[in-house]
């Protein structure tokens, strides 16, 4: 009997020693790192799931909230203003210059940005903070959905991110099917009404958005996402619709004041000039589908949001 008790004590001590050894090994073992590839093809290595994220792009901030990873956000830029909850976050300055020290004091373990806002020199600056910098690129509408899923994997919310992305893909497909066979009205989307005038070119997600909405981008032959144009080239292309993303209700009057010849466009003659919400057009994310539905209804009034959403 005494032998049996002694054996149990010895076994208990051995198990205890093994557990302690395992705990020691685990505590001293390096974290298992994970490598991700961002939109620029850069390899981003993370030693653990990021818990302190700084978003330097309004659209990425919106994506983070959409996929349910907002609890990991510690800061955003002054341009990030949606959803309303973002105003509880710390604000960092990126314009007219990036405040690196401000970002550094927030101790991020991941910085998110886009190549539309930040060029190679900016990215090199951000890397001096000491945290990985993950860049997203949106050349096509599908890049928006794929980008959501990519961030979902980084933040360990892959299932929720995929569900959101799949629902947006389904709506995208539904709109595209609804506009098939419709007249592709010639469309001009001006991204800048100042000097120089700038329009959506034949590359990028906005050109694809025009096509999916059942329009024909008048500058689709320009092999760039955006292009500087002049009034003469606009008049030559005869746009039937003029789309002006702006928060300024007087933007069209100011455009005509600066370029009087644009009063002779087909769009003006047909009274088909529309000032639209710039945020949903310029922020590739969940609300891009709002822009797609919005533009579809502008170009084809019978294809309103309800008719598309309720289509079988």
Coordinates of N, CA, C and O in Angstrom, one line a residue, residues 141-213:
X141 N -12.9 46.4 -59.2 CA -13.9 46.3 -58.2 C -13.6 45.0 -57.4 O -13.8 45.0 -56.2
X142 N -13.2 44.0 -58.0 CA -12.9 42.7 -57.3 C -11.8 42.9 -56.3 O -11.8 42.2 -55.3
X143 N -10.9 43.9 -56.5 CA -9.9 44.1 -55.5 C -10.4 44.6 -54.2 O -9.8 44.4 -53.1
X144 N -11.6 45.2 -54.2 CA -12.2 45.7 -53.0 C -12.7 44.5 -52.2 O -12.4 44.4 -51.0
X145 N -13.3 43.6 -52.8 CA -13.8 42.4 -52.1 C -12.7 41.5 -51.6 O -12.7 41.0 -50.5
X146 N -11.7 41.3 -52.5 CA -10.5 40.5 -52.2 C -9.8 41.1 -51.0 O -9.2 40.4 -50.1
X147 N -9.7 42.5 -51.0 CA -9.0 43.2 -50.0 C -9.6 43.0 -48.6 O -9.0 42.9 -47.6
X148 N -11.0 43.0 -48.6 CA -11.7 42.7 -47.4 C -11.3 41.4 -46.8 O -11.1 41.2 -45.6
X149 N -11.3 40.4 -47.7 CA -11.0 39.0 -47.2 C -9.6 38.9 -46.7 O -9.3 38.3 -45.7
X150 N -8.7 39.6 -47.4 CA -7.3 39.6 -47.0 C -7.1 40.2 -45.6 O -6.4 39.7 -44.7
X151 N -7.8 41.3 -45.3 CA -7.7 41.9 -44.0 C -8.4 41.1 -42.9 O -8.0 41.0 -41.8
X152 N -9.5 40.4 -43.4 CA -10.1 39.5 -42.4 C -9.2 38.4 -41.9 O -9.2 38.0 -40.8
X153 N -8.3 37.9 -42.8 CA -7.4 36.9 -42.4 C -6.3 37.4 -41.5 O -5.9 36.8 -40.5
X154 N -5.9 38.7 -41.7 CA -4.9 39.3 -40.9 C -5.4 39.5 -39.5 O -4.7 39.3 -38.5
X155 N -6.7 39.9 -39.4 CA -7.3 40.2 -38.1 C -8.1 39.1 -37.4 O -8.7 39.3 -36.4
X156 N -8.0 37.9 -38.0 CA -8.6 36.7 -37.5 C -10.2 36.9 -37.4 O -10.8 36.4 -36.5
X157 N -10.7 37.5 -38.5 CA -12.2 37.6 -38.6 C -12.5 37.1 -40.0 O -13.3 37.8 -40.7
X158 N -11.8 36.1 -40.5 CA -11.9 35.7 -41.9 C -13.3 35.3 -42.3 O -13.8 35.7 -43.4
X159 N -14.1 34.6 -41.5 CA -15.4 34.2 -41.8 C -16.4 35.4 -42.0 O -17.1 35.4 -43.0
X160 N -16.3 36.3 -41.1 CA -17.2 37.5 -41.2 C -16.8 38.3 -42.5 O -17.6 38.8 -43.2
X161 N -15.5 38.5 -42.7 CA -15.0 39.3 -43.8 C -15.5 38.6 -45.1 O -15.9 39.3 -46.1
X162 N -15.4 37.3 -45.2 CA -15.8 36.6 -46.4 C -17.3 36.7 -46.7 O -17.7 36.9 -47.8
X163 N -18.1 36.7 -45.6 CA -19.5 36.8 -45.7 C -19.9 38.2 -46.3 O -20.7 38.3 -47.2
X164 N -19.2 39.2 -45.8 CA -19.5 40.6 -46.3 C -19.0 40.7 -47.7 O -19.8 41.2 -48.6
X165 N -17.8 40.2 -48.0 CA -17.3 40.3 -49.4 C -18.2 39.5 -50.4 O -18.5 40.0 -51.5
X166 N -18.7 38.4 -50.0 CA -19.5 37.6 -50.9 C -20.9 38.3 -51.1 O -21.4 38.2 -52.2
X167 N -21.4 38.9 -50.1 CA -22.7 39.6 -50.3 C -22.5 40.8 -51.3 O -23.4 41.1 -52.1
X168 N -21.3 41.5 -51.2 CA -21.1 42.6 -52.1 C -20.8 42.1 -53.5 O -21.3 42.7 -54.5
X169 N -20.2 40.9 -53.6 CA -20.0 40.3 -55.0 C -21.3 40.0 -55.6 O -21.5 40.2 -56.8
X170 N -22.2 39.4 -54.8 CA -23.5 39.0 -55.3 C -24.3 40.3 -55.8 O -25.0 40.2 -56.8
X171 N -24.2 41.4 -55.0 CA -24.9 42.6 -55.4 C -24.3 43.2 -56.7 O -25.0 43.6 -57.6
X172 N -23.0 43.1 -56.7 CA -22.3 43.6 -57.9 C -22.8 42.8 -59.2 O -23.1 43.4 -60.2
X173 N -22.9 41.5 -59.0 CA -23.3 40.7 -60.1 C -24.8 41.0 -60.5 O -25.1 41.0 -61.7
X174 N -25.6 41.2 -59.5 CA -27.0 41.5 -59.8 C -27.2 42.8 -60.5 O -28.0 42.9 -61.5
X175 N -26.4 43.9 -60.2 CA -26.4 45.1 -60.9 C -25.9 44.9 -62.3 O -26.6 45.4 -63.3
X176 N -24.8 44.2 -62.5 CA -24.3 44.0 -63.8 C -25.3 43.3 -64.7 O -25.4 43.6 -65.9
X177 N -26.0 42.3 -64.2 CA -27.0 41.6 -65.0 C -28.2 42.5 -65.3 O -28.7 42.4 -66.4
X178 N -28.5 43.4 -64.4 CA -29.6 44.3 -64.7 C -29.3 45.3 -65.8 O -30.2 45.7 -66.5
X179 N -28.0 45.7 -65.9 CA -27.7 46.7 -66.9 C -27.3 46.1 -68.3 O -27.1 46.8 -69.2
X180 N -27.2 44.7 -68.3 CA -26.9 44.1 -69.6 C -28.0 44.4 -70.6 O -29.2 44.2 -70.3
X181 N -27.7 44.8 -71.8 CA -28.7 45.1 -72.8 C -29.2 46.5 -72.8 O -30.0 46.9 -73.7
X182 N -28.8 47.3 -71.7 CA -29.3 48.7 -71.7 C -28.4 49.5 -72.6 O -27.3 49.2 -72.9
X183 N -28.9 50.7 -73.0 CA -28.1 51.6 -73.8 C -26.9 52.1 -73.0 O -27.1 52.7 -71.9
X184 N -25.7 51.9 -73.4 CA -24.5 52.4 -72.7 C -24.3 53.9 -72.9 O -23.5 54.3 -73.8
X185 N -25.0 54.8 -72.2 CA -24.9 56.2 -72.3 C -23.5 56.7 -72.1 O -22.8 56.3 -71.1
X186 N -23.0 57.6 -72.9 CA -21.7 58.2 -72.7 C -21.6 59.0 -71.5 O -22.5 59.9 -71.2
X187 N -20.7 58.7 -70.6 CA -20.6 59.3 -69.3 C -19.2 59.9 -69.0 O -18.2 59.3 -69.3
X188 N -19.3 61.1 -68.4 CA -18.1 61.7 -67.9 C -18.1 61.9 -66.4 O -19.1 62.5 -65.9
X189 N -17.1 61.3 -65.7 CA -17.0 61.4 -64.3 C -15.8 62.3 -64.0 O -14.7 61.8 -64.2
X190 N -16.0 63.5 -63.6 CA -15.0 64.5 -63.3 C -14.5 64.3 -61.9 O -15.3 64.5 -60.9
X191 N -13.3 64.0 -61.6 CA -12.7 63.9 -60.3 C -12.2 65.2 -59.8 O -11.9 65.3 -58.6
X192 N -11.9 66.1 -60.7 CA -11.5 67.5 -60.3 C -12.1 68.5 -61.3 O -11.9 68.3 -62.5
X193 N -12.7 69.5 -60.8 CA -13.3 70.5 -61.7 C -12.5 71.8 -61.6 O -13.0 72.8 -62.1
X194 N -11.3 71.7 -61.1 CA -10.4 72.9 -61.0 C -9.5 73.0 -62.3 O -9.9 72.6 -63.4
X195 N -8.3 73.4 -62.0 CA -7.3 73.5 -63.1 C -6.1 72.7 -62.7 O -5.4 73.1 -61.8
X196 N -5.8 71.6 -63.4 CA -6.5 71.1 -64.6 C -7.7 70.3 -64.3 O -7.9 69.8 -63.1
X197 N -8.6 70.2 -65.3 CA -9.7 69.3 -65.1 C -9.2 67.8 -65.1 O -8.2 67.5 -65.8
X198 N -9.8 67.0 -64.3 CA -9.4 65.6 -64.2 C -10.6 64.7 -64.3 O -11.6 65.0 -63.6
X199 N -10.5 63.7 -65.1 CA -11.6 62.7 -65.3 C -11.1 61.3 -65.0 O -9.9 61.0 -65.0
X200 N -12.1 60.4 -64.9 CA -11.8 59.0 -64.7 C -11.3 58.5 -66.1 O -12.0 58.7 -67.1
X201 N -10.2 57.8 -66.1 CA -9.6 57.2 -67.3 C -10.1 55.8 -67.5 O -11.0 55.3 -66.8
X202 N -9.4 55.0 -68.3 CA -9.8 53.7 -68.7 C -9.3 52.6 -67.7 O -9.5 51.4 -67.9
X203 N -8.5 53.0 -66.7 CA -8.0 52.0 -65.7 C -8.6 52.3 -64.4 O -9.1 53.4 -64.1
X204 N -8.6 51.4 -63.5 CA -9.1 51.6 -62.1 C -10.5 51.2 -61.9 O -11.3 51.0 -62.8
X205 N -10.9 51.1 -60.6 CA -12.2 50.6 -60.3 C -13.4 51.6 -60.7 O -14.5 51.1 -60.9
X206 N -13.1 52.9 -60.8 CA -14.2 53.8 -61.1 C -14.6 53.7 -62.6 O -15.7 53.8 -62.9
X207 N -13.6 53.3 -63.5 CA -14.0 53.1 -64.8 C -14.9 51.8 -64.9 O -15.9 51.8 -65.6
X208 N -14.5 50.8 -64.1 CA -15.3 49.6 -64.1 C -16.7 49.9 -63.5 O -17.7 49.3 -64.0
X209 N -16.7 50.7 -62.5 CA -18.0 51.1 -61.9 C -19.0 51.7 -62.9 O -20.1 51.4 -63.0
X210 N -18.4 52.6 -63.8 CA -19.2 53.2 -64.8 C -19.8 52.2 -65.8 O -20.9 52.2 -66.1
X211 N -18.9 51.2 -66.2 CA -19.3 50.2 -67.1 C -20.4 49.3 -66.5 O -21.4 49.0 -67.1
X212 N -20.2 48.9 -65.2 CA -21.2 48.0 -64.5 C -22.5 48.7 -64.4 O -23.6 48.0 -64.4
X213 N -22.5 50.0 -64.2 CA -23.7 50.8 -64.0 C -24.5 51.0 -65.3 O -25.6 51.6 -65.4

